[in-house]
PDB file of C-alpha atoms in Angstrom:
ATOM      1  CA  UNK A   1    -141.114 -82.265 -11.523  1.00  0.00           C
ATOM      2  CA  UNK A   2    -138.617 -80.153  -9.521  1.00  0.00           C
ATOM      3  CA  UNK A   3    -140.133 -76.791  -8.547  1.00  0.00           C
ATOM      4  CA  UNK A   4    -137.212 -75.270  -6.658  1.00  0.00           C
ATOM      5  CA  UNK A   5    -135.023 -72.745  -8.414  1.00  0.00           C
ATOM      6  CA  UNK A   6    -131.281 -73.290  -8.614  1.00  0.00           C
ATOM      7  CA  UNK A   7    -129.212 -70.652 -10.430  1.00  0.00           C
ATOM      8  CA  UNK A   8    -126.379 -72.985 -11.419  1.00  0.00           C
ATOM      9  CA  UNK A   9    -128.766 -75.582 -12.839  1.00  0.00           C
ATOM     10  CA  UNK A  10    -130.877 -72.963 -14.628  1.00  0.00           C
ATOM     11  CA  UNK A  11    -127.944 -71.478 -16.533  1.00  0.00           C
ATOM     12  CA  UNK A  12    -125.631 -74.455 -16.863  1.00  0.00           C
ATOM     13  CA  UNK A  13    -126.135 -74.533 -20.658  1.00  0.00           C
ATOM     14  CA  UNK A  14    -124.469 -71.110 -20.902  1.00  0.00           C
ATOM     15  CA  UNK A  15    -121.244 -72.769 -19.800  1.00  0.00           C
ATOM     16  CA  UNK A  16    -118.866 -73.447 -22.626  1.00  0.00           C
ATOM     17  CA  UNK A  17    -119.536 -70.070 -24.240  1.00  0.00           C
ATOM     18  CA  UNK A  18    -118.736 -68.583 -20.841  1.00  0.00           C
ATOM     19  CA  UNK A  19    -116.722 -70.129 -18.029  1.00  0.00           C
ATOM     20  CA  UNK A  20    -118.220 -70.937 -14.637  1.00  0.00           C
ATOM     21  CA  UNK A  21    -116.295 -67.989 -13.200  1.00  0.00           C
ATOM     22  CA  UNK A  22    -117.662 -65.663 -15.898  1.00  0.00           C
ATOM     23  CA  UNK A  23    -121.219 -66.879 -15.251  1.00  0.00           C
ATOM     24  CA  UNK A  24    -120.707 -66.029 -11.585  1.00  0.00           C
ATOM     25  CA  UNK A  25    -119.555 -62.556 -12.665  1.00  0.00           C
ATOM     26  CA  UNK A  26    -122.697 -62.044 -14.778  1.00  0.00           C
ATOM     27  CA  UNK A  27    -124.795 -63.022 -11.772  1.00  0.00           C
ATOM     28  CA  UNK A  28    -123.353 -60.057  -9.863  1.00  0.00           C
ATOM     29  CA  UNK A  29    -123.971 -57.477 -12.621  1.00  0.00           C
ATOM     30  CA  UNK A  30    -126.762 -54.880 -12.749  1.00  0.00           C
ATOM     31  CA  UNK A  31    -128.160 -53.605 -16.050  1.00  0.00           C
ATOM     32  CA  UNK A  32    -130.501 -50.638 -16.452  1.00  0.00           C
ATOM     33  CA  UNK A  33    -133.075 -50.726 -19.244  1.00  0.00           C
ATOM     34  CA  UNK A  34    -135.255 -47.695 -19.995  1.00  0.00           C
ATOM     35  CA  UNK A  35    -138.364 -48.699 -21.932  1.00  0.00           C
ATOM     36  CA  UNK A  36    -140.173 -52.024 -21.669  1.00  0.00           C
ATOM     37  CA  UNK A  37    -141.743 -51.898 -25.128  1.00  0.00           C
ATOM     38  CA  UNK A  38    -140.696 -53.410 -28.471  1.00  0.00           C
ATOM     39  CA  UNK A  39    -137.028 -53.957 -27.711  1.00  0.00           C
ATOM     40  CA  UNK A  40    -136.817 -53.229 -23.978  1.00  0.00           C
ATOM     41  CA  UNK A  41    -138.974 -56.147 -22.870  1.00  0.00           C
ATOM     42  CA  UNK A  42    -137.110 -58.626 -25.075  1.00  0.00           C
ATOM     43  CA  UNK A  43    -133.830 -57.197 -23.781  1.00  0.00           C
ATOM     44  CA  UNK A  44    -134.917 -57.904 -20.212  1.00  0.00           C
ATOM     45  CA  UNK A  45    -135.978 -61.513 -20.742  1.00  0.00           C
ATOM     46  CA  UNK A  46    -132.943 -62.272 -22.936  1.00  0.00           C
ATOM     47  CA  UNK A  47    -130.485 -60.793 -20.444  1.00  0.00           C
ATOM     48  CA  UNK A  48    -132.250 -62.608 -17.605  1.00  0.00           C
ATOM     49  CA  UNK A  49    -131.647 -65.888 -19.483  1.00  0.00           C
ATOM     50  CA  UNK A  50    -128.003 -64.883 -19.879  1.00  0.00           C
ATOM     51  CA  UNK A  51    -127.886 -65.002 -16.087  1.00  0.00           C
ATOM     52  CA  UNK A  52    -127.630 -61.290 -15.259  1.00  0.00           C
ATOM     53  CA  UNK A  53    -128.557 -60.971 -11.590  1.00  0.00           C
ATOM     54  CA  UNK A  54    -130.001 -57.471 -11.196  1.00  0.00           C
ATOM     55  CA  UNK A  55    -131.925 -54.906 -13.245  1.00  0.00           C
ATOM     56  CA  UNK A  56    -133.285 -51.400 -13.045  1.00  0.00           C
ATOM     57  CA  UNK A  57    -136.254 -51.119 -15.436  1.00  0.00           C
ATOM     58  CA  UNK A  58    -138.298 -48.051 -16.340  1.00  0.00           C
ATOM     59  CA  UNK A  59    -141.536 -47.488 -18.262  1.00  0.00           C
ATOM     60  CA  UNK A  60    -144.663 -45.394 -17.655  1.00  0.00           C
ATOM     61  CA  UNK A  61    -146.868 -47.084 -20.273  1.00  0.00           C
ATOM     62  CA  UNK A  62    -149.421 -49.918 -20.189  1.00  0.00           C
ATOM     63  CA  UNK A  63    -150.074 -52.664 -22.743  1.00  0.00           C
ATOM     64  CA  UNK A  64    -152.669 -52.303 -25.493  1.00  0.00           C
ATOM     65  CA  UNK A  65    -153.539 -54.191 -28.680  1.00  0.00           C
ATOM     66  CA  UNK A  66    -151.176 -52.154 -30.875  1.00  0.00           C
ATOM     67  CA  UNK A  67    -148.267 -53.756 -28.974  1.00  0.00           C
ATOM     68  CA  UNK A  68    -149.131 -57.359 -29.912  1.00  0.00           C
ATOM     69  CA  UNK A  69    -147.036 -57.530 -33.093  1.00  0.00           C
ATOM     70  CA  UNK A  70    -143.693 -57.101 -31.328  1.00  0.00           C
ATOM     71  CA  UNK A  71    -143.676 -56.582 -27.563  1.00  0.00           C
ATOM     72  CA  UNK A  72    -142.731 -59.206 -24.989  1.00  0.00           C
ATOM     73  CA  UNK A  73    -145.473 -59.359 -22.387  1.00  0.00           C
ATOM     74  CA  UNK A  74    -148.213 -58.087 -24.724  1.00  0.00           C
ATOM     75  CA  UNK A  75    -151.016 -60.634 -24.271  1.00  0.00           C
ATOM     76  CA  UNK A  76    -154.761 -60.593 -23.681  1.00  0.00           C
ATOM     77  CA  UNK A  77    -154.164 -61.113 -19.975  1.00  0.00           C
ATOM     78  CA  UNK A  78    -151.809 -58.110 -19.769  1.00  0.00           C
ATOM     79  CA  UNK A  79    -154.026 -55.552 -21.552  1.00  0.00           C
ATOM     80  CA  UNK A  80    -154.145 -52.351 -19.525  1.00  0.00           C
ATOM     81  CA  UNK A  81    -151.468 -53.502 -17.107  1.00  0.00           C
ATOM     82  CA  UNK A  82    -148.249 -51.495 -16.576  1.00  0.00           C
ATOM     83  CA  UNK A  83    -145.447 -52.799 -18.786  1.00  0.00           C
ATOM     84  CA  UNK A  84    -142.882 -52.444 -16.023  1.00  0.00           C
ATOM     85  CA  UNK A  85    -144.895 -54.812 -13.779  1.00  0.00           C
ATOM     86  CA  UNK A  86    -145.676 -57.381 -16.465  1.00  0.00           C
ATOM     87  CA  UNK A  87    -142.046 -57.593 -17.599  1.00  0.00           C
ATOM     88  CA  UNK A  88    -140.729 -57.731 -14.046  1.00  0.00           C
ATOM     89  CA  UNK A  89    -143.018 -60.716 -13.418  1.00  0.00           C
ATOM     90  CA  UNK A  90    -141.821 -62.438 -16.603  1.00  0.00           C
ATOM     91  CA  UNK A  91    -138.182 -61.945 -15.646  1.00  0.00           C
ATOM     92  CA  UNK A  92    -138.784 -63.155 -12.083  1.00  0.00           C
ATOM     93  CA  UNK A  93    -140.478 -66.235 -13.493  1.00  0.00           C
ATOM     94  CA  UNK A  94    -137.186 -66.967 -15.278  1.00  0.00           C
ATOM     95  CA  UNK A  95    -135.029 -66.198 -12.243  1.00  0.00           C
ATOM     96  CA  UNK A  96    -136.884 -65.719  -8.920  1.00  0.00           C
ATOM     97  CA  UNK A  97    -133.647 -64.527  -7.315  1.00  0.00           C
ATOM     98  CA  UNK A  98    -133.417 -61.418  -9.516  1.00  0.00           C
ATOM     99  CA  UNK A  99    -133.041 -58.045  -7.855  1.00  0.00           C
ATOM    100  CA  UNK A 100    -135.347 -55.822  -9.931  1.00  0.00           C
ATOM    101  CA  UNK A 101    -135.891 -52.154  -9.171  1.00  0.00           C
ATOM    102  CA  UNK A 102    -138.909 -50.715 -10.974  1.00  0.00           C
ATOM    103  CA  UNK A 103    -139.321 -47.130 -12.153  1.00  0.00           C
ATOM    104  CA  UNK A 104    -143.019 -46.911 -13.135  1.00  0.00           C
ATOM    105  CA  UNK A 105    -142.843 -43.227 -14.096  1.00  0.00           C
ATOM    106  CA  UNK A 106    -140.156 -43.801 -16.716  1.00  0.00           C
ATOM    107  CA  UNK A 107    -136.861 -41.917 -16.709  1.00  0.00           C
ATOM    108  CA  UNK A 108    -136.453 -38.186 -16.189  1.00  0.00           C
ATOM    109  CA  UNK A 109    -133.902 -35.696 -14.904  1.00  0.00           C
ATOM    110  CA  UNK A 110    -135.465 -36.157 -11.466  1.00  0.00           C
ATOM    111  CA  UNK A 111    -134.705 -39.899 -11.170  1.00  0.00           C
ATOM    112  CA  UNK A 112    -131.800 -40.579 -13.547  1.00  0.00           C
ATOM    113  CA  UNK A 113    -129.127 -40.719 -10.856  1.00  0.00           C
ATOM    114  CA  UNK A 114    -131.217 -43.212  -8.878  1.00  0.00           C
ATOM    115  CA  UNK A 115    -132.054 -45.182 -12.023  1.00  0.00           C
ATOM    116  CA  UNK A 116    -128.346 -45.510 -12.866  1.00  0.00           C
ATOM    117  CA  UNK A 117    -127.141 -46.063  -9.296  1.00  0.00           C
ATOM    118  CA  UNK A 118    -124.898 -49.136  -9.061  1.00  0.00           C
ATOM    119  CA  UNK A 119    -125.404 -49.955 -12.756  1.00  0.00           C
ATOM    120  CA  UNK A 120    -122.706 -51.714 -14.802  1.00  0.00           C
ATOM    121  CA  UNK A 121    -124.347 -51.195 -18.208  1.00  0.00           C
ATOM    122  CA  UNK A 122    -127.224 -49.243 -19.725  1.00  0.00           C
ATOM    123  CA  UNK A 123    -129.352 -50.761 -22.504  1.00  0.00           C
ATOM    124  CA  UNK A 124    -131.575 -48.440 -24.524  1.00  0.00           C
ATOM    125  CA  UNK A 125    -135.165 -49.625 -24.916  1.00  0.00           C
ATOM    126  CA  UNK A 126    -136.851 -46.249 -25.314  1.00  0.00           C
ATOM    127  CA  UNK A 127    -139.312 -45.514 -28.096  1.00  0.00           C
ATOM    128  CA  UNK A 128    -137.587 -44.236 -31.252  1.00  0.00           C
ATOM    129  CA  UNK A 129    -139.082 -40.753 -30.804  1.00  0.00           C
ATOM    130  CA  UNK A 130    -138.277 -40.335 -27.072  1.00  0.00           C
ATOM    131  CA  UNK A 131    -135.465 -37.935 -27.808  1.00  0.00           C
ATOM    132  CA  UNK A 132    -135.499 -35.868 -24.603  1.00  0.00           C
ATOM    133  CA  UNK A 133    -135.379 -38.935 -22.337  1.00  0.00           C
ATOM    134  CA  UNK A 134    -132.799 -40.673 -24.527  1.00  0.00           C
ATOM    135  CA  UNK A 135    -130.465 -37.675 -24.662  1.00  0.00           C
ATOM    136  CA  UNK A 136    -130.687 -37.148 -20.908  1.00  0.00           C
ATOM    137  CA  UNK A 137    -130.053 -40.842 -20.172  1.00  0.00           C
ATOM    138  CA  UNK A 138    -127.050 -41.173 -22.462  1.00  0.00           C
ATOM    139  CA  UNK A 139    -125.614 -37.904 -21.124  1.00  0.00           C
ATOM    140  CA  UNK A 140    -125.936 -39.235 -17.571  1.00  0.00           C
ATOM    141  CA  UNK A 141    -124.261 -42.508 -18.563  1.00  0.00           C
ATOM    142  CA  UNK A 142    -121.357 -40.589 -20.090  1.00  0.00           C
ATOM    143  CA  UNK A 143    -121.050 -38.438 -16.971  1.00  0.00           C
ATOM    144  CA  UNK A 144    -121.163 -41.460 -14.648  1.00  0.00           C
ATOM    145  CA  UNK A 145    -118.803 -43.610 -16.734  1.00  0.00           C
ATOM    146  CA  UNK A 146    -121.412 -46.247 -17.625  1.00  0.00           C
ATOM    147  CA  UNK A 147    -121.176 -47.978 -21.042  1.00  0.00           C
ATOM    148  CA  UNK A 148    -124.396 -47.820 -23.060  1.00  0.00           C
ATOM    149  CA  UNK A 149    -125.776 -49.828 -25.975  1.00  0.00           C
ATOM    150  CA  UNK A 150    -128.551 -48.917 -28.381  1.00  0.00           C
ATOM    151  CA  UNK A 151    -129.800 -51.478 -30.921  1.00  0.00           C
ATOM    152  CA  UNK A 152    -132.492 -50.096 -33.193  1.00  0.00           C
ATOM    153  CA  UNK A 153    -135.120 -52.368 -34.786  1.00  0.00           C
ATOM    154  CA  UNK A 154    -135.073 -51.246 -38.416  1.00  0.00           C
ATOM    155  CA  UNK A 155    -137.148 -53.132 -40.943  1.00  0.00           C
ATOM    156  CA  UNK A 156    -136.246 -56.779 -40.374  1.00  0.00           C
ATOM    157  CA  UNK A 157    -132.820 -56.088 -38.975  1.00  0.00           C
ATOM    158  CA  UNK A 158    -130.928 -54.114 -36.381  1.00  0.00           C
ATOM    159  CA  UNK A 159    -128.410 -51.282 -36.250  1.00  0.00           C
ATOM    160  CA  UNK A 160    -126.111 -51.187 -33.227  1.00  0.00           C
ATOM    161  CA  UNK A 161    -124.090 -48.431 -31.575  1.00  0.00           C
ATOM    162  CA  UNK A 162    -122.127 -48.741 -28.341  1.00  0.00           C
ATOM    163  CA  UNK A 163    -120.929 -45.765 -26.321  1.00  0.00           C
ATOM    164  CA  UNK A 164    -118.077 -46.304 -23.877  1.00  0.00           C
ATOM    165  CA  UNK A 165    -116.982 -43.952 -21.063  1.00  0.00           C
ATOM    166  CA  UNK A 166    -113.694 -42.853 -22.639  1.00  0.00           C
ATOM    167  CA  UNK A 167    -115.081 -42.704 -26.170  1.00  0.00           C
ATOM    168  CA  UNK A 168    -117.351 -40.491 -28.236  1.00  0.00           C
ATOM    169  CA  UNK A 169    -120.549 -39.429 -26.481  1.00  0.00           C
ATOM    170  CA  UNK A 170    -124.102 -39.861 -27.774  1.00  0.00           C
ATOM    171  CA  UNK A 171    -124.469 -36.109 -28.313  1.00  0.00           C
ATOM    172  CA  UNK A 172    -121.112 -35.789 -30.046  1.00  0.00           C
ATOM    173  CA  UNK A 173    -122.149 -38.536 -32.457  1.00  0.00           C
ATOM    174  CA  UNK A 174    -125.770 -37.583 -33.227  1.00  0.00           C
ATOM    175  CA  UNK A 175    -125.482 -33.759 -32.924  1.00  0.00           C
ATOM    176  CA  UNK A 176    -129.098 -33.215 -31.831  1.00  0.00           C
ATOM    177  CA  UNK A 177    -128.607 -29.921 -29.994  1.00  0.00           C
ATOM    178  CA  UNK A 178    -130.910 -27.169 -31.312  1.00  0.00           C
ATOM    179  CA  UNK A 179    -132.863 -29.496 -33.653  1.00  0.00           C
ATOM    180  CA  UNK A 180    -136.636 -29.768 -33.826  1.00  0.00           C
ATOM    181  CA  UNK A 181    -138.293 -33.175 -33.393  1.00  0.00           C
ATOM    182  CA  UNK A 182    -138.393 -33.959 -37.117  1.00  0.00           C
ATOM    183  CA  UNK A 183    -134.727 -33.117 -37.624  1.00  0.00           C
ATOM    184  CA  UNK A 184    -133.826 -35.188 -34.563  1.00  0.00           C
ATOM    185  CA  UNK A 185    -135.673 -38.153 -36.079  1.00  0.00           C
ATOM    186  CA  UNK A 186    -133.741 -37.812 -39.344  1.00  0.00           C
ATOM    187  CA  UNK A 187    -130.386 -37.464 -37.580  1.00  0.00           C
ATOM    188  CA  UNK A 188    -131.078 -40.332 -35.205  1.00  0.00           C
ATOM    189  CA  UNK A 189    -132.198 -42.659 -38.007  1.00  0.00           C
ATOM    190  CA  UNK A 190    -129.297 -41.885 -40.331  1.00  0.00           C
ATOM    191  CA  UNK A 191    -126.799 -41.893 -37.472  1.00  0.00           C
ATOM    192  CA  UNK A 192    -127.937 -45.362 -36.443  1.00  0.00           C
ATOM    193  CA  UNK A 193    -127.925 -46.764 -39.960  1.00  0.00           C
ATOM    194  CA  UNK A 194    -125.670 -44.844 -42.373  1.00  0.00           C
ATOM    195  CA  UNK A 195    -126.099 -47.694 -44.871  1.00  0.00           C
ATOM    196  CA  UNK A 196    -129.921 -47.645 -44.571  1.00  0.00           C
ATOM    197  CA  UNK A 197    -130.149 -51.345 -45.476  1.00  0.00           C
ATOM    198  CA  UNK A 198    -133.828 -51.382 -44.537  1.00  0.00           C
ATOM    199  CA  UNK A 199    -134.825 -48.745 -47.062  1.00  0.00           C
ATOM    200  CA  UNK A 200    -135.118 -50.924 -50.164  1.00  0.00           C
ATOM    201  CA  UNK A 201    -138.012 -53.180 -49.122  1.00  0.00           C
ATOM    202  CA  UNK A 202    -140.469 -50.847 -47.388  1.00  0.00           C
ATOM    203  CA  UNK A 203    -143.742 -52.126 -48.857  1.00  0.00           C
ATOM    204  CA  UNK A 204    -146.031 -49.213 -47.914  1.00  0.00           C
ATOM    205  CA  UNK A 205    -144.318 -45.807 -47.454  1.00  0.00           C
ATOM    206  CA  UNK A 206    -147.610 -44.265 -46.282  1.00  0.00           C
ATOM    207  CA  UNK A 207    -147.055 -46.024 -42.946  1.00  0.00           C
ATOM    208  CA  UNK A 208    -144.016 -43.832 -42.230  1.00  0.00           C
ATOM    209  CA  UNK A 209    -144.474 -40.266 -41.017  1.00  0.00           C
ATOM    210  CA  UNK A 210    -141.647 -38.771 -38.955  1.00  0.00           C
ATOM    211  CA  UNK A 211    -143.564 -35.549 -38.299  1.00  0.00           C
ATOM    212  CA  UNK A 212    -146.378 -37.582 -36.711  1.00  0.00           C
ATOM    213  CA  UNK A 213    -143.897 -39.889 -34.980  1.00  0.00           C
ATOM    214  CA  UNK A 214    -145.294 -42.942 -36.718  1.00  0.00           C
ATOM    215  CA  UNK A 215    -143.632 -45.948 -38.347  1.00  0.00           C
ATOM    216  CA  UNK A 216    -143.988 -49.726 -38.814  1.00  0.00           C
ATOM    217  CA  UNK A 217    -142.267 -52.393 -36.708  1.00  0.00           C
ATOM    218  CA  UNK A 218    -141.600 -56.148 -36.699  1.00  0.00           C
ATOM    219  CA  UNK A 219    -140.932 -58.762 -34.034  1.00  0.00           C
ATOM    220  CA  UNK A 220    -138.108 -60.079 -36.249  1.00  0.00           C
ATOM    221  CA  UNK A 221    -136.172 -56.855 -35.740  1.00  0.00           C
ATOM    222  CA  UNK A 222    -136.851 -56.724 -31.988  1.00  0.00           C
ATOM    223  CA  UNK A 223    -135.603 -60.281 -31.504  1.00  0.00           C
ATOM    224  CA  UNK A 224    -132.439 -59.527 -33.470  1.00  0.00           C
ATOM    225  CA  UNK A 225    -131.858 -56.412 -31.336  1.00  0.00           C
ATOM    226  CA  UNK A 226    -132.037 -58.504 -28.169  1.00  0.00           C
ATOM    227  CA  UNK A 227    -129.586 -61.092 -29.467  1.00  0.00           C
ATOM    228  CA  UNK A 228    -126.907 -58.632 -30.525  1.00  0.00           C
ATOM    229  CA  UNK A 229    -127.373 -56.518 -27.390  1.00  0.00           C
ATOM    230  CA  UNK A 230    -126.948 -59.553 -25.125  1.00  0.00           C
ATOM    231  CA  UNK A 231    -123.713 -60.323 -26.964  1.00  0.00           C
ATOM    232  CA  UNK A 232    -122.465 -56.744 -26.593  1.00  0.00           C
ATOM    233  CA  UNK A 233    -123.444 -56.863 -22.909  1.00  0.00           C
ATOM    234  CA  UNK A 234    -121.488 -60.070 -22.395  1.00  0.00           C
ATOM    235  CA  UNK A 235    -118.359 -58.570 -23.975  1.00  0.00           C
ATOM    236  CA  UNK A 236    -118.608 -55.312 -22.044  1.00  0.00           C
ATOM    237  CA  UNK A 237    -119.378 -56.907 -18.685  1.00  0.00           C
ATOM    238  CA  UNK A 238    -116.739 -59.623 -18.939  1.00  0.00           C
ATOM    239  CA  UNK A 239    -114.113 -57.467 -20.646  1.00  0.00           C
ATOM    240  CA  UNK A 240    -113.466 -59.852 -23.525  1.00  0.00           C
ATOM    241  CA  UNK A 241    -114.208 -59.738 -27.222  1.00  0.00           C
ATOM    242  CA  UNK A 242    -113.901 -56.785 -29.578  1.00  0.00           C
ATOM    243  CA  UNK A 243    -116.384 -53.962 -29.027  1.00  0.00           C
ATOM    244  CA  UNK A 244    -117.073 -51.578 -31.908  1.00  0.00           C
ATOM    245  CA  UNK A 245    -117.618 -48.292 -30.077  1.00  0.00           C
ATOM    246  CA  UNK A 246    -118.969 -45.095 -31.633  1.00  0.00           C
ATOM    247  CA  UNK A 247    -118.176 -43.675 -34.119  1.00  0.00           C
ATOM    248  CA  UNK A 248    -118.018 -47.298 -35.275  1.00  0.00           C
ATOM    249  CA  UNK A 249    -121.119 -49.453 -35.439  1.00  0.00           C
ATOM    250  CA  UNK A 250    -122.785 -52.132 -37.499  1.00  0.00           C
ATOM    251  CA  UNK A 251    -126.073 -53.080 -39.131  1.00  0.00           C
ATOM    252  CA  UNK A 252    -127.456 -56.509 -39.968  1.00  0.00           C
ATOM    253  CA  UNK A 253    -130.507 -56.904 -42.168  1.00  0.00           C
ATOM    254  CA  UNK A 254    -131.995 -60.403 -42.299  1.00  0.00           C
ATOM    255  CA  UNK A 255    -134.339 -59.596 -45.187  1.00  0.00           C
ATOM    256  CA  UNK A 256    -131.459 -58.525 -47.418  1.00  0.00           C
ATOM    257  CA  UNK A 257    -128.984 -61.044 -45.958  1.00  0.00           C
ATOM    258  CA  UNK A 258    -126.610 -58.134 -45.493  1.00  0.00           C
ATOM    259  CA  UNK A 259    -124.136 -57.083 -42.817  1.00  0.00           C
ATOM    260  CA  UNK A 260    -122.094 -53.896 -42.850  1.00  0.00           C
ATOM    261  CA  UNK A 261    -119.725 -52.213 -40.424  1.00  0.00           C
ATOM    262  CA  UNK A 262    -119.979 -48.437 -40.286  1.00  0.00           C
ATOM    263  CA  UNK A 263    -117.430 -45.790 -39.369  1.00  0.00           C
ATOM    264  CA  UNK A 264    -118.425 -42.139 -39.205  1.00  0.00           C
ATOM    265  CA  UNK A 265    -115.678 -40.029 -37.583  1.00  0.00           C
ATOM    266  CA  UNK A 266    -117.410 -36.917 -36.291  1.00  0.00           C
ATOM    267  CA  UNK A 267    -120.769 -38.701 -36.327  1.00  0.00           C
ATOM    268  CA  UNK A 268    -123.412 -36.650 -38.106  1.00  0.00           C
ATOM    269  CA  UNK A 269    -120.817 -33.936 -38.776  1.00  0.00           C
ATOM    270  CA  UNK A 270    -119.008 -36.333 -41.108  1.00  0.00           C
ATOM    271  CA  UNK A 271    -119.195 -35.130 -44.749  1.00  0.00           C
ATOM    272  CA  UNK A 272    -120.828 -38.396 -45.878  1.00  0.00           C
ATOM    273  CA  UNK A 273    -123.428 -38.065 -43.133  1.00  0.00           C
ATOM    274  CA  UNK A 274    -124.115 -34.430 -43.984  1.00  0.00           C
ATOM    275  CA  UNK A 275    -124.741 -35.431 -47.598  1.00  0.00           C
ATOM    276  CA  UNK A 276    -127.016 -38.263 -46.437  1.00  0.00           C
ATOM    277  CA  UNK A 277    -128.937 -35.907 -44.151  1.00  0.00           C
ATOM    278  CA  UNK A 278    -129.427 -33.438 -47.005  1.00  0.00           C
ATOM    279  CA  UNK A 279    -130.788 -36.209 -49.231  1.00  0.00           C
ATOM    280  CA  UNK A 280    -133.050 -37.471 -46.428  1.00  0.00           C
ATOM    281  CA  UNK A 281    -134.522 -34.002 -45.873  1.00  0.00           C
ATOM    282  CA  UNK A 282    -135.072 -33.613 -49.611  1.00  0.00           C
ATOM    283  CA  UNK A 283    -136.845 -36.984 -49.797  1.00  0.00           C
ATOM    284  CA  UNK A 284    -138.991 -36.101 -46.790  1.00  0.00           C
ATOM    285  CA  UNK A 285    -140.092 -32.828 -48.386  1.00  0.00           C
ATOM    286  CA  UNK A 286    -140.939 -34.701 -51.590  1.00  0.00           C
ATOM    287  CA  UNK A 287    -143.005 -37.267 -49.655  1.00  0.00           C
ATOM    288  CA  UNK A 288    -144.902 -34.514 -47.862  1.00  0.00           C
ATOM    289  CA  UNK A 289    -145.571 -32.751 -51.133  1.00  0.00           C
ATOM    290  CA  UNK A 290    -147.010 -35.887 -52.712  1.00  0.00           C
ATOM    291  CA  UNK A 291    -149.076 -36.780 -49.652  1.00  0.00           C
ATOM    292  CA  UNK A 292    -147.093 -39.966 -48.935  1.00  0.00           C
ATOM    293  CA  UNK A 293    -146.750 -40.576 -45.218  1.00  0.00           C
ATOM    294  CA  UNK A 294    -150.086 -39.001 -44.284  1.00  0.00           C
ATOM    295  CA  UNK A 295    -152.169 -42.140 -44.508  1.00  0.00           C
TER     296      UNK A 295
END
């Protein structure tokens, strides 16, 4: 069995959906991914199989048993090991020629410029509740002219938003300035998925508590996030195919067999969004009053 790596042979089956010239272009691209957890790790391995040649990856966490239901790299042999190291090894096992820069302390104001240096695209893999790091990273991308994609794993589907340099910014869309953590969670969730397709089949509401930053997850959603993000990455990096940029987005829910495109001019300032936010706050207060979400 041949044990030597050859880039062209490894990714030859991509050809047809991309040209040989486009595959060579992907080989020269660098993508930054903050977060190597539920979606971030699957993003890395999926994009490595697409033939992307270089990555900047950031995460300060280590694997534990609670990660096994959804996270790439979460195995008995990786327990206690840093996620950034485990995922880098997995990606290098796919393509030993990868140029991977690791940021084992995660992303912060202190290292964002270095983390985004030479990057062609940013892919969001941060934990849902990492609002400070997410806001800072998207703001830096907007300032540096780097397109950014966030695909949220919601229920058994995904909601996708893409932010382009000359378009609406993350902050302009989500309007998180001056909000407490709970309000940020509500605005981020509803901004990602105005249609809330995932809402109708939540089997046990007690597993959701925004104030305690707790919620359920599935590998089905994480895998879907990686697939759509790789497709968005391909379009952005090669400059072909229609990109729905914020305030436009889309959500696909496999459980409900549903797909919707969303358009919210003004983001969370849009009248429909403001009504949805009011209803979400009202429902949250009702859940707290009944004890649901404290289990």
